[in-house]
Amino acid sequence: MKKILALVSFLLVATACTNQPSTNTNMGSNANMTTSKSAPPSEAEITAKEKAAWDAIKKKDYDAFGNMLASDYIEVTDEKVFDKAGIVADVKDFNLTDATFSDWKMLPIDNDAVILTYQTTVKATYKGAEVPPGPYRSAAVWVNRDGKWLAFYYQQTPVKTMPPTPSSSPSASKTETATASPAAKPAETGPDPIADEKLVWDAIKSKNHDAFAALLAADSVELEPDGFYDKAGSVKSVGMLDFSKFGLSDWKSAKIDSDAAFVTYLVTPPAGPNMGPERHSTIWVNRNGKWVALLHVGTPVAKPAPKSQAMPSMKM
């Protein structure tokens, strides 16, 4: 499945979100969730599962592929947000002949959920049109459901050099720094990932970088076209641009388990030559009683293209 075309930063985003209309759609059903007391699988075991999903697509074994997905599976692409049924149907138009992988990293969420990040290069067609080979930065979440590990989420972004982005003048930057409020106490987060995500945007909009940093897990990661960022890199990036006029909409959320939640939404920037709408997603986790952001990925919305050039949804 995995949609090809990519990301700009969530953490490089700003926010005007709290006063904008939004739709809160809960995508997840919690009926099949369980809690285990055993340790999560090893990175090698989860990597093998991710590769097996790709292999099922290559073999066109769509039943096997579907059986690897949780019933509440979510895939965020440059076209739309897919559920399980939608992506299993869409991937039938994707003809994969080869895929290579590198830079595997596993980030545990808890004993029942893990994040897997890696880099992908593909040889494939979608509805007869050649797919750009990449490479792509990929993120997947696997969850334990009734003792079986299943894919819950996937999103990816191409590796590329970003064009120059408009920024404030040096004098304006100094003024902004002077009026920032880094010492302000950040608002309290909770199990609602939409509300938590809006707090992130509020912190960035007010240039309260300390508050922003406090909303990130110590081991948080961010996938960007121009790099793979840890917490320090994400915090450093938020002061580079002014996102105060960005709009947020099309909110959807899902519960991963009792200590983790997912949110995805549409980010609309002000009109500009190098910027367009993007789909952003974040995994929020409960760490020692506080909800913090652990993973963020964003994918630019694809520009309209002739049908023969439409980009595919890809999975693993």
PDB file of C-alpha atoms in Angstrom:
ATOM      1  CA  MET A   1       0.000   0.000   0.000  1.00  0.00           C
ATOM      2  CA  LYS A   2       1.969   2.930   0.828  1.00  0.00           C
ATOM      3  CA  LYS A   3       1.256   6.169  -0.816  1.00  0.00           C
ATOM      4  CA  ILE A   4       4.066   7.824  -2.554  1.00  0.00           C
ATOM      5  CA  LEU A   5       4.684  11.520  -2.006  1.00  0.00           C
ATOM      6  CA  ALA A   6       5.601  13.067   1.078  1.00  0.00           C
ATOM      7  CA  LEU A   7       6.018  15.143   4.096  1.00  0.00           C
ATOM      8  CA  VAL A   8       6.917  18.371   5.595  1.00  0.00           C
ATOM      9  CA  SER A   9       7.145  18.660   9.319  1.00  0.00           C
ATOM     10  CA  PHE A  10       4.405  18.465  11.879  1.00  0.00           C
ATOM     11  CA  LEU A  11       6.867  19.793  14.194  1.00  0.00           C
ATOM     12  CA  LEU A  12       7.699  22.431  11.612  1.00  0.00           C
ATOM     13  CA  VAL A  13       4.095  23.442  11.782  1.00  0.00           C
ATOM     14  CA  ALA A  14       2.296  26.185  13.387  1.00  0.00           C
ATOM     15  CA  THR A  15      -1.205  26.521  14.441  1.00  0.00           C
ATOM     16  CA  ALA A  16      -4.277  28.432  14.357  1.00  0.00           C
ATOM     17  CA  CYS A  17      -6.229  25.380  15.076  1.00  0.00           C
ATOM     18  CA  THR A  18      -8.210  25.982  18.203  1.00  0.00           C
ATOM     19  CA  ASN A  19     -10.533  28.489  16.602  1.00  0.00           C
ATOM     20  CA  GLN A  20     -11.139  26.538  13.417  1.00  0.00           C
ATOM     21  CA  PRO A  21     -14.068  24.253  12.675  1.00  0.00           C
ATOM     22  CA  SER A  22     -13.122  20.603  12.650  1.00  0.00           C
ATOM     23  CA  THR A  23     -14.677  17.207  12.449  1.00  0.00           C
ATOM     24  CA  ASN A  24     -13.698  14.746  15.145  1.00  0.00           C
ATOM     25  CA  THR A  25     -14.036  11.329  13.601  1.00  0.00           C
ATOM     26  CA  ASN A  26     -13.016   8.366  15.688  1.00  0.00           C
ATOM     27  CA  MET A  27     -11.797   5.772  13.217  1.00  0.00           C
ATOM     28  CA  GLY A  28     -10.925   3.003  15.632  1.00  0.00           C
ATOM     29  CA  SER A  29     -12.999   0.223  17.099  1.00  0.00           C
ATOM     30  CA  ASN A  30     -11.713  -0.933  20.473  1.00  0.00           C
ATOM     31  CA  ALA A  31     -13.560  -4.235  20.556  1.00  0.00           C
ATOM     32  CA  ASN A  32     -10.545  -6.318  19.523  1.00  0.00           C
ATOM     33  CA  MET A  33      -7.997  -4.680  21.809  1.00  0.00           C
ATOM     34  CA  THR A  34      -6.275  -6.648  24.544  1.00  0.00           C
ATOM     35  CA  THR A  35      -3.500  -5.933  26.987  1.00  0.00           C
ATOM     36  CA  SER A  36      -0.611  -8.354  27.352  1.00  0.00           C
ATOM     37  CA  LYS A  37       1.940  -8.663  30.123  1.00  0.00           C
ATOM     38  CA  SER A  38       4.667 -10.066  27.884  1.00  0.00           C
ATOM     39  CA  ALA A  39       7.437  -8.009  26.296  1.00  0.00           C
ATOM     40  CA  PRO A  40       6.986  -6.755  22.716  1.00  0.00           C
ATOM     41  CA  PRO A  41       8.590  -8.658  19.823  1.00  0.00           C
ATOM     42  CA  SER A  42      12.166  -7.920  18.863  1.00  0.00           C
ATOM     43  CA  GLU A  43      13.039  -5.515  16.064  1.00  0.00           C
ATOM     44  CA  ALA A  44      13.988  -8.500  13.879  1.00  0.00           C
ATOM     45  CA  GLU A  45      10.573 -10.111  14.412  1.00  0.00           C
ATOM     46  CA  ILE A  46       8.616  -6.936  13.605  1.00  0.00           C
ATOM     47  CA  THR A  47      10.855  -6.232  10.604  1.00  0.00           C
ATOM     48  CA  ALA A  48      10.118  -9.736   9.293  1.00  0.00           C
ATOM     49  CA  LYS A  49       6.369  -9.057   9.589  1.00  0.00           C
ATOM     50  CA  GLU A  50       6.665  -5.767   7.701  1.00  0.00           C
ATOM     51  CA  LYS A  51       8.658  -7.433   4.916  1.00  0.00           C
ATOM     52  CA  ALA A  52       6.088 -10.242   4.755  1.00  0.00           C
ATOM     53  CA  ALA A  53       3.335  -7.705   4.090  1.00  0.00           C
ATOM     54  CA  TRP A  54       5.318  -6.228   1.214  1.00  0.00           C
ATOM     55  CA  ASP A  55       5.959  -9.750  -0.080  1.00  0.00           C
ATOM     56  CA  ALA A  56       2.240 -10.581  -0.026  1.00  0.00           C
ATOM     57  CA  ILE A  57       1.575  -7.557  -2.237  1.00  0.00           C
ATOM     58  CA  LYS A  58       4.391  -8.545  -4.587  1.00  0.00           C
ATOM     59  CA  LYS A  59       2.844 -12.021  -4.888  1.00  0.00           C
ATOM     60  CA  LYS A  60      -0.650 -10.502  -5.268  1.00  0.00           C
ATOM     61  CA  ASP A  61      -1.800 -12.570  -2.314  1.00  0.00           C
ATOM     62  CA  TYR A  62      -4.397 -10.057  -1.160  1.00  0.00           C
ATOM     63  CA  ASP A  63      -6.026 -12.434   1.326  1.00  0.00           C
ATOM     64  CA  ALA A  64      -2.700 -12.912   3.101  1.00  0.00           C
ATOM     65  CA  PHE A  65      -2.080  -9.178   2.996  1.00  0.00           C
ATOM     66  CA  GLY A  66      -5.499  -8.386   4.474  1.00  0.00           C
ATOM     67  CA  ASN A  67      -4.965 -10.934   7.233  1.00  0.00           C
ATOM     68  CA  MET A  68      -1.888  -8.991   8.341  1.00  0.00           C
ATOM     69  CA  LEU A  69      -3.924  -5.825   8.975  1.00  0.00           C
ATOM     70  CA  ALA A  70      -5.873  -4.973  12.117  1.00  0.00           C
ATOM     71  CA  SER A  71      -9.610  -4.482  11.605  1.00  0.00           C
ATOM     72  CA  ASP A  72      -9.137  -0.782  12.437  1.00  0.00           C
ATOM     73  CA  TYR A  73      -6.090  -0.359  10.173  1.00  0.00           C
ATOM     74  CA  ILE A  74      -5.369   3.200   8.934  1.00  0.00           C
ATOM     75  CA  GLU A  75      -3.192   4.311   6.042  1.00  0.00           C
ATOM     76  CA  VAL A  76      -2.546   7.991   5.374  1.00  0.00           C
ATOM     77  CA  THR A  77      -1.641   8.817   1.772  1.00  0.00           C
ATOM     78  CA  ASP A  78      -1.290  11.926  -0.363  1.00  0.00           C
ATOM     79  CA  GLU A  79      -4.745  11.149  -1.747  1.00  0.00           C
ATOM     80  CA  LYS A  80      -6.846  10.286   1.295  1.00  0.00           C
ATOM     81  CA  VAL A  81      -7.043   8.350   4.543  1.00  0.00           C
ATOM     82  CA  PHE A  82      -7.769   4.649   3.888  1.00  0.00           C
ATOM     83  CA  ASP A  83      -9.335   2.081   6.181  1.00  0.00           C
ATOM     84  CA  LYS A  84      -8.578  -1.629   5.883  1.00  0.00           C
ATOM     85  CA  ALA A  85     -11.149  -2.422   3.204  1.00  0.00           C
ATOM     86  CA  GLY A  86     -10.159   0.622   1.158  1.00  0.00           C
ATOM     87  CA  ILE A  87      -6.458  -0.134   1.115  1.00  0.00           C
ATOM     88  CA  VAL A  88      -6.892  -3.832   0.328  1.00  0.00           C
ATOM     89  CA  ALA A  89      -8.975  -2.815  -2.687  1.00  0.00           C
ATOM     90  CA  ASP A  90      -6.614  -0.019  -3.760  1.00  0.00           C
ATOM     91  CA  VAL A  91      -3.441  -2.096  -3.577  1.00  0.00           C
ATOM     92  CA  LYS A  92      -4.785  -4.411  -6.289  1.00  0.00           C
ATOM     93  CA  ASP A  93      -3.902  -1.663  -8.782  1.00  0.00           C
ATOM     94  CA  PHE A  94      -0.315  -1.630  -7.510  1.00  0.00           C
ATOM     95  CA  ASN A  95       2.050  -3.999  -9.326  1.00  0.00           C
ATOM     96  CA  LEU A  96       5.211  -4.392  -7.237  1.00  0.00           C
ATOM     97  CA  THR A  97       8.139  -6.184  -8.842  1.00  0.00           C
ATOM     98  CA  ASP A  98      10.894  -5.278  -6.369  1.00  0.00           C
ATOM     99  CA  ALA A  99      11.388  -3.512  -3.034  1.00  0.00           C
ATOM    100  CA  THR A 100      14.555  -2.921  -1.053  1.00  0.00           C
ATOM    101  CA  PHE A 101      14.814  -1.678   2.533  1.00  0.00           C
ATOM    102  CA  SER A 102      17.352  -0.091   4.855  1.00  0.00           C
ATOM    103  CA  ASP A 103      17.758   1.885   8.098  1.00  0.00           C
ATOM    104  CA  TRP A 104      15.336  -0.206  10.161  1.00  0.00           C
ATOM    105  CA  LYS A 105      14.574   1.194  13.614  1.00  0.00           C
ATOM    106  CA  MET A 106      11.994  -0.033  16.142  1.00  0.00           C
ATOM    107  CA  LEU A 107      10.568   2.308  18.766  1.00  0.00           C
ATOM    108  CA  PRO A 108       8.419   0.593  21.424  1.00  0.00           C
ATOM    109  CA  ILE A 109       5.158   2.287  22.357  1.00  0.00           C
ATOM    110  CA  ASP A 110       4.380  -0.223  25.115  1.00  0.00           C
ATOM    111  CA  ASN A 111       4.207  -4.017  25.403  1.00  0.00           C
ATOM    112  CA  ASP A 112       1.323  -4.172  22.929  1.00  0.00           C
ATOM    113  CA  ALA A 113       2.401  -1.694  20.234  1.00  0.00           C
ATOM    114  CA  VAL A 114       5.580  -0.682  18.425  1.00  0.00           C
ATOM    115  CA  ILE A 115       6.648   1.814  15.768  1.00  0.00           C
ATOM    116  CA  LEU A 116       8.872   0.695  12.908  1.00  0.00           C
ATOM    117  CA  THR A 117      10.672   3.239  10.710  1.00  0.00           C
ATOM    118  CA  TYR A 118      12.759   2.437   7.645  1.00  0.00           C
ATOM    119  CA  GLN A 119      13.707   3.504   4.127  1.00  0.00           C
ATOM    120  CA  THR A 120      12.188   1.963   1.008  1.00  0.00           C
ATOM    121  CA  THR A 121      13.046   1.874  -2.701  1.00  0.00           C
ATOM    122  CA  VAL A 122      10.547   0.279  -5.104  1.00  0.00           C
ATOM    123  CA  LYS A 123      10.162  -0.880  -8.662  1.00  0.00           C
ATOM    124  CA  ALA A 124       6.461  -0.842  -9.449  1.00  0.00           C
ATOM    125  CA  THR A 125       3.566   0.438 -11.521  1.00  0.00           C
ATOM    126  CA  TYR A 126       0.173   1.758 -10.457  1.00  0.00           C
ATOM    127  CA  LYS A 127      -2.707   1.418 -12.903  1.00  0.00           C
ATOM    128  CA  GLY A 128      -0.101   0.853 -15.589  1.00  0.00           C
ATOM    129  CA  ALA A 129       1.976   3.978 -14.832  1.00  0.00           C
ATOM    130  CA  GLU A 130       5.517   3.711 -13.487  1.00  0.00           C
ATOM    131  CA  VAL A 131       5.913   4.602  -9.828  1.00  0.00           C
ATOM    132  CA  PRO A 132       8.877   6.837  -8.885  1.00  0.00           C
ATOM    133  CA  PRO A 133      11.394   4.481  -7.255  1.00  0.00           C
ATOM    134  CA  GLY A 134      12.142   6.666  -4.240  1.00  0.00           C
ATOM    135  CA  PRO A 135      13.767   6.290  -1.783  1.00  0.00           C
ATOM    136  CA  TYR A 136      10.976   6.871   0.720  1.00  0.00           C
ATOM    137  CA  ARG A 137      10.974   7.234   4.504  1.00  0.00           C
ATOM    138  CA  SER A 138       8.342   4.930   5.976  1.00  0.00           C
ATOM    139  CA  ALA A 139       6.633   4.601   9.351  1.00  0.00           C
ATOM    140  CA  ALA A 140       4.438   1.699  10.481  1.00  0.00           C
ATOM    141  CA  VAL A 141       2.729   0.785  13.741  1.00  0.00           C
ATOM    142  CA  TRP A 142       2.156  -2.853  14.736  1.00  0.00           C
ATOM    143  CA  VAL A 143      -0.204  -3.836  17.560  1.00  0.00           C
ATOM    144  CA  ASN A 144      -0.984  -6.927  19.614  1.00  0.00           C
ATOM    145  CA  ARG A 145      -4.614  -7.890  19.121  1.00  0.00           C
ATOM    146  CA  ASP A 146      -5.788 -11.038  20.936  1.00  0.00           C
ATOM    147  CA  GLY A 147      -2.227 -12.374  20.950  1.00  0.00           C
ATOM    148  CA  LYS A 148      -1.575 -11.717  17.242  1.00  0.00           C
ATOM    149  CA  TRP A 149       0.630  -8.887  15.986  1.00  0.00           C
ATOM    150  CA  LEU A 150      -1.102  -6.925  13.199  1.00  0.00           C
ATOM    151  CA  ALA A 151      -0.364  -3.780  11.199  1.00  0.00           C
ATOM    152  CA  PHE A 152      -2.316  -0.769  12.504  1.00  0.00           C
ATOM    153  CA  TYR A 153      -0.936   2.255  10.583  1.00  0.00           C
ATOM    154  CA  TYR A 154       1.316   3.226   7.691  1.00  0.00           C
ATOM    155  CA  GLN A 155       2.532   6.496   6.124  1.00  0.00           C
ATOM    156  CA  GLN A 156       5.560   7.432   4.038  1.00  0.00           C
ATOM    157  CA  THR A 157       7.359  10.398   2.465  1.00  0.00           C
ATOM    158  CA  PRO A 158       9.938  10.695  -0.332  1.00  0.00           C
ATOM    159  CA  VAL A 159      13.529  11.566   0.428  1.00  0.00           C
ATOM    160  CA  LYS A 160      14.286  14.844  -1.297  1.00  0.00           C
ATOM    161  CA  THR A 161      15.798  18.297  -0.912  1.00  0.00           C
ATOM    162  CA  MET A 162      13.146  20.787   0.080  1.00  0.00           C
ATOM    163  CA  PRO A 163      12.855  24.116  -1.806  1.00  0.00           C
ATOM    164  CA  PRO A 164      13.690  27.322   0.074  1.00  0.00           C
ATOM    165  CA  THR A 165      10.860  28.309   2.380  1.00  0.00           C
ATOM    166  CA  PRO A 166       9.835  31.920   3.038  1.00  0.00           C
ATOM    167  CA  SER A 167      11.039  33.103   6.427  1.00  0.00           C
ATOM    168  CA  SER A 168      10.959  36.251   8.490  1.00  0.00           C
ATOM    169  CA  SER A 169      13.622  38.908   8.093  1.00  0.00           C
ATOM    170  CA  PRO A 170      16.420  39.010  10.686  1.00  0.00           C
ATOM    171  CA  SER A 171      14.878  42.034  12.379  1.00  0.00           C
ATOM    172  CA  ALA A 172      11.474  40.380  12.485  1.00  0.00           C
ATOM    173  CA  SER A 173      12.997  37.233  13.968  1.00  0.00           C
ATOM    174  CA  LYS A 174      14.535  39.231  16.779  1.00  0.00           C
ATOM    175  CA  THR A 175      11.169  40.820  17.520  1.00  0.00           C
ATOM    176  CA  GLU A 176       9.473  37.443  17.541  1.00  0.00           C
ATOM    177  CA  THR A 177      12.045  36.035  19.923  1.00  0.00           C
ATOM    178  CA  ALA A 178      11.569  38.956  22.272  1.00  0.00           C
ATOM    179  CA  THR A 179       7.810  38.471  22.408  1.00  0.00           C
ATOM    180  CA  ALA A 180       7.938  34.698  22.843  1.00  0.00           C
ATOM    181  CA  SER A 181       6.924  33.155  26.148  1.00  0.00           C
ATOM    182  CA  PRO A 182       9.206  30.128  26.639  1.00  0.00           C
ATOM    183  CA  ALA A 183       8.695  30.142  30.399  1.00  0.00           C
ATOM    184  CA  ALA A 184       4.916  29.742  30.209  1.00  0.00           C
ATOM    185  CA  LYS A 185       3.669  26.479  31.681  1.00  0.00           C
ATOM    186  CA  PRO A 186       2.379  24.103  28.960  1.00  0.00           C
ATOM    187  CA  ALA A 187      -1.250  23.031  29.124  1.00  0.00           C
ATOM    188  CA  GLU A 188      -2.031  19.572  30.443  1.00  0.00           C
ATOM    189  CA  THR A 189      -2.432  16.768  27.915  1.00  0.00           C
ATOM    190  CA  GLY A 190      -4.731  13.772  28.187  1.00  0.00           C
ATOM    191  CA  PRO A 191      -6.016  10.725  26.293  1.00  0.00           C
ATOM    192  CA  ASP A 192      -7.738  12.811  23.563  1.00  0.00           C
ATOM    193  CA  PRO A 193      -5.124  13.010  20.757  1.00  0.00           C
ATOM    194  CA  ILE A 194      -6.981  15.757  18.876  1.00  0.00           C
ATOM    195  CA  ALA A 195      -6.964  18.067  21.895  1.00  0.00           C
ATOM    196  CA  ASP A 196      -3.306  17.219  22.513  1.00  0.00           C
ATOM    197  CA  GLU A 197      -2.345  17.955  18.925  1.00  0.00           C
ATOM    198  CA  LYS A 198      -3.990  21.380  19.123  1.00  0.00           C
ATOM    199  CA  LEU A 199      -1.890  22.149  22.207  1.00  0.00           C
ATOM    200  CA  VAL A 200       1.221  21.471  20.107  1.00  0.00           C
ATOM    201  CA  TRP A 201       0.051  23.938  17.500  1.00  0.00           C
ATOM    202  CA  ASP A 202      -0.814  26.525  20.128  1.00  0.00           C
ATOM    203  CA  ALA A 203       2.708  26.278  21.571  1.00  0.00           C
ATOM    204  CA  ILE A 204       4.316  26.711  18.163  1.00  0.00           C
ATOM    205  CA  LYS A 205       2.024  29.607  17.211  1.00  0.00           C
ATOM    206  CA  SER A 206       2.941  31.473  20.400  1.00  0.00           C
ATOM    207  CA  LYS A 207       6.630  30.628  19.872  1.00  0.00           C
ATOM    208  CA  ASN A 208       6.676  28.912  23.239  1.00  0.00           C
ATOM    209  CA  HIS A 209       9.388  26.435  22.338  1.00  0.00           C
ATOM    210  CA  ASP A 210       9.816  25.221  25.892  1.00  0.00           C
ATOM    211  CA  ALA A 211       6.129  24.294  26.007  1.00  0.00           C
ATOM    212  CA  PHE A 212       6.460  22.616  22.624  1.00  0.00           C
ATOM    213  CA  ALA A 213       9.438  20.579  23.813  1.00  0.00           C
ATOM    214  CA  ALA A 214       7.522  19.532  26.922  1.00  0.00           C
ATOM    215  CA  LEU A 215       4.825  17.997  24.694  1.00  0.00           C
ATOM    216  CA  LEU A 216       7.307  15.628  23.022  1.00  0.00           C
ATOM    217  CA  ALA A 217       8.532  12.308  24.377  1.00  0.00           C
ATOM    218  CA  ALA A 218      12.256  12.191  25.109  1.00  0.00           C
ATOM    219  CA  ASP A 219      12.616   9.585  22.338  1.00  0.00           C
ATOM    220  CA  SER A 220      10.238  11.248  19.855  1.00  0.00           C
ATOM    221  CA  VAL A 221      10.961  10.969  16.129  1.00  0.00           C
ATOM    222  CA  GLU A 222       9.847  12.920  13.091  1.00  0.00           C
ATOM    223  CA  LEU A 223      10.084  11.833   9.452  1.00  0.00           C
ATOM    224  CA  GLU A 224      10.873  14.596   6.959  1.00  0.00           C
ATOM    225  CA  PRO A 225      11.797  14.561   3.265  1.00  0.00           C
ATOM    226  CA  ASP A 226      15.105  16.197   4.207  1.00  0.00           C
ATOM    227  CA  GLY A 227      15.897  14.096   7.262  1.00  0.00           C
ATOM    228  CA  PHE A 228      14.989  11.904  10.203  1.00  0.00           C
ATOM    229  CA  TYR A 229      14.693  14.061  13.344  1.00  0.00           C
ATOM    230  CA  ASP A 230      14.961  13.305  17.035  1.00  0.00           C
ATOM    231  CA  LYS A 231      13.420  15.547  19.696  1.00  0.00           C
ATOM    232  CA  ALA A 232      16.256  18.070  19.666  1.00  0.00           C
ATOM    233  CA  GLY A 233      16.056  18.389  15.891  1.00  0.00           C
ATOM    234  CA  SER A 234      12.304  18.908  15.965  1.00  0.00           C
ATOM    235  CA  VAL A 235      12.511  21.564  18.665  1.00  0.00           C
ATOM    236  CA  LYS A 236      15.241  23.395  16.748  1.00  0.00           C
ATOM    237  CA  SER A 237      13.144  23.399  13.574  1.00  0.00           C
ATOM    238  CA  VAL A 238      10.020  25.070  14.918  1.00  0.00           C
ATOM    239  CA  GLY A 239      11.593  28.504  15.119  1.00  0.00           C
ATOM    240  CA  MET A 240      12.535  28.582  11.450  1.00  0.00           C
ATOM    241  CA  LEU A 241       9.158  29.478   9.939  1.00  0.00           C
ATOM    242  CA  ASP A 242       5.956  31.351  10.656  1.00  0.00           C
ATOM    243  CA  PHE A 243       2.961  29.008  10.524  1.00  0.00           C
ATOM    244  CA  SER A 244       0.498  31.247  12.352  1.00  0.00           C
ATOM    245  CA  LYS A 245      -1.962  31.361   9.442  1.00  0.00           C
ATOM    246  CA  PHE A 246      -2.123  27.610   8.822  1.00  0.00           C
ATOM    247  CA  GLY A 247      -5.538  25.974   9.049  1.00  0.00           C
ATOM    248  CA  LEU A 248      -6.375  22.529  10.466  1.00  0.00           C
ATOM    249  CA  SER A 249      -9.355  20.380   9.478  1.00  0.00           C
ATOM    250  CA  ASP A 250     -10.624  16.839   8.724  1.00  0.00           C
ATOM    251  CA  TRP A 251      -9.664  15.468  12.130  1.00  0.00           C
ATOM    252  CA  LYS A 252      -9.744  11.704  12.637  1.00  0.00           C
ATOM    253  CA  SER A 253      -8.567   9.788  15.682  1.00  0.00           C
ATOM    254  CA  ALA A 254      -8.267   6.193  16.839  1.00  0.00           C
ATOM    255  CA  LYS A 255      -7.321   4.398  20.021  1.00  0.00           C
ATOM    256  CA  ILE A 256      -4.302   2.096  19.681  1.00  0.00           C
ATOM    257  CA  ASP A 257      -4.553   0.734  23.217  1.00  0.00           C
ATOM    258  CA  SER A 258      -5.098   2.110  26.715  1.00  0.00           C
ATOM    259  CA  ASP A 259      -1.769   3.970  26.625  1.00  0.00           C
ATOM    260  CA  ALA A 260      -1.546   5.084  22.987  1.00  0.00           C
ATOM    261  CA  ALA A 261      -3.696   6.991  20.499  1.00  0.00           C
ATOM    262  CA  PHE A 262      -3.502   8.143  16.873  1.00  0.00           C
ATOM    263  CA  VAL A 263      -4.624  11.364  15.210  1.00  0.00           C
ATOM    264  CA  THR A 264      -4.526  12.482  11.568  1.00  0.00           C
ATOM    265  CA  TYR A 265      -5.723  15.723  10.003  1.00  0.00           C
ATOM    266  CA  LEU A 266      -5.353  18.104   7.060  1.00  0.00           C
ATOM    267  CA  VAL A 267      -3.015  21.103   7.287  1.00  0.00           C
ATOM    268  CA  THR A 268      -3.737  24.014   4.930  1.00  0.00           C
ATOM    269  CA  PRO A 269      -1.076  26.746   4.687  1.00  0.00           C
ATOM    270  CA  PRO A 270      -1.598  30.252   3.338  1.00  0.00           C
ATOM    271  CA  ALA A 271      -1.186  30.516  -0.419  1.00  0.00           C
ATOM    272  CA  GLY A 272       2.418  30.345  -1.541  1.00  0.00           C
ATOM    273  CA  PRO A 273       4.588  29.005  -4.376  1.00  0.00           C
ATOM    274  CA  ASN A 274       6.285  26.245  -2.364  1.00  0.00           C
ATOM    275  CA  MET A 275       3.514  25.160  -0.020  1.00  0.00           C
ATOM    276  CA  GLY A 276       0.279  23.230  -0.279  1.00  0.00           C
ATOM    277  CA  PRO A 277      -2.102  21.161   1.852  1.00  0.00           C
ATOM    278  CA  GLU A 278      -0.609  18.263   3.790  1.00  0.00           C
ATOM    279  CA  ARG A 279      -1.906  15.299   5.782  1.00  0.00           C
ATOM    280  CA  HIS A 280      -0.265  15.034   9.191  1.00  0.00           C
ATOM    281  CA  SER A 281      -0.383  12.198  11.720  1.00  0.00           C
ATOM    282  CA  THR A 282       0.859  11.800  15.299  1.00  0.00           C
ATOM    283  CA  ILE A 283       1.107   8.928  17.746  1.00  0.00           C
ATOM    284  CA  TRP A 284       0.449  10.055  21.345  1.00  0.00           C
ATOM    285  CA  VAL A 285       1.523   7.855  24.263  1.00  0.00           C
ATOM    286  CA  ASN A 286       1.075   7.809  28.027  1.00  0.00           C
ATOM    287  CA  ARG A 287       4.491   8.020  29.688  1.00  0.00           C
ATOM    288  CA  ASN A 288       4.438   7.959  33.485  1.00  0.00           C
ATOM    289  CA  GLY A 289       0.970   9.495  33.591  1.00  0.00           C
ATOM    290  CA  LYS A 290       1.617  12.219  30.981  1.00  0.00           C
ATOM    291  CA  TRP A 291       0.535  12.055  27.345  1.00  0.00           C
ATOM    292  CA  VAL A 292       3.344  13.048  24.950  1.00  0.00           C
ATOM    293  CA  ALA A 293       3.915  12.916  21.169  1.00  0.00           C
ATOM    294  CA  LEU A 294       6.148  10.009  20.121  1.00  0.00           C
ATOM    295  CA  LEU A 295       5.929   9.965  16.294  1.00  0.00           C
ATOM    296  CA  HIS A 296       4.940  12.525  13.686  1.00  0.00           C
ATOM    297  CA  VAL A 297       4.700  12.134   9.907  1.00  0.00           C
ATOM    298  CA  GLY A 298       3.254  14.500   7.293  1.00  0.00           C
ATOM    299  CA  THR A 299       2.466  13.955   3.616  1.00  0.00           C
ATOM    300  CA  PRO A 300       1.751  16.716   1.056  1.00  0.00           C
ATOM    301  CA  VAL A 301      -1.566  16.297  -0.731  1.00  0.00           C
ATOM    302  CA  ALA A 302      -0.988  15.242  -4.325  1.00  0.00           C
ATOM    303  CA  LYS A 303      -1.751  17.781  -7.012  1.00  0.00           C
ATOM    304  CA  PRO A 304      -4.395  16.712  -9.535  1.00  0.00           C
ATOM    305  CA  ALA A 305      -2.822  14.601 -12.273  1.00  0.00           C
ATOM    306  CA  PRO A 306      -3.974  12.789 -15.396  1.00  0.00           C
ATOM    307  CA  LYS A 307      -5.525   9.473 -14.492  1.00  0.00           C
ATOM    308  CA  SER A 308      -2.627   7.581 -16.039  1.00  0.00           C
ATOM    309  CA  GLN A 309      -0.206   9.407 -13.717  1.00  0.00           C
ATOM    310  CA  ALA A 310      -2.122   8.991 -10.468  1.00  0.00           C
ATOM    311  CA  MET A 311       0.037   7.894  -7.565  1.00  0.00           C
ATOM    312  CA  PRO A 312      -0.607   4.592  -5.828  1.00  0.00           C
ATOM    313  CA  SER A 313      -1.432   3.605  -2.344  1.00  0.00           C
ATOM    314  CA  MET A 314       1.283   1.197  -1.235  1.00  0.00           C
ATOM    315  CA  LYS A 315       1.502  -0.963   1.758  1.00  0.00           C
ATOM    316  CA  MET A 316       4.545  -2.405   3.205  1.00  0.00           C
TER     317      MET A 316
END
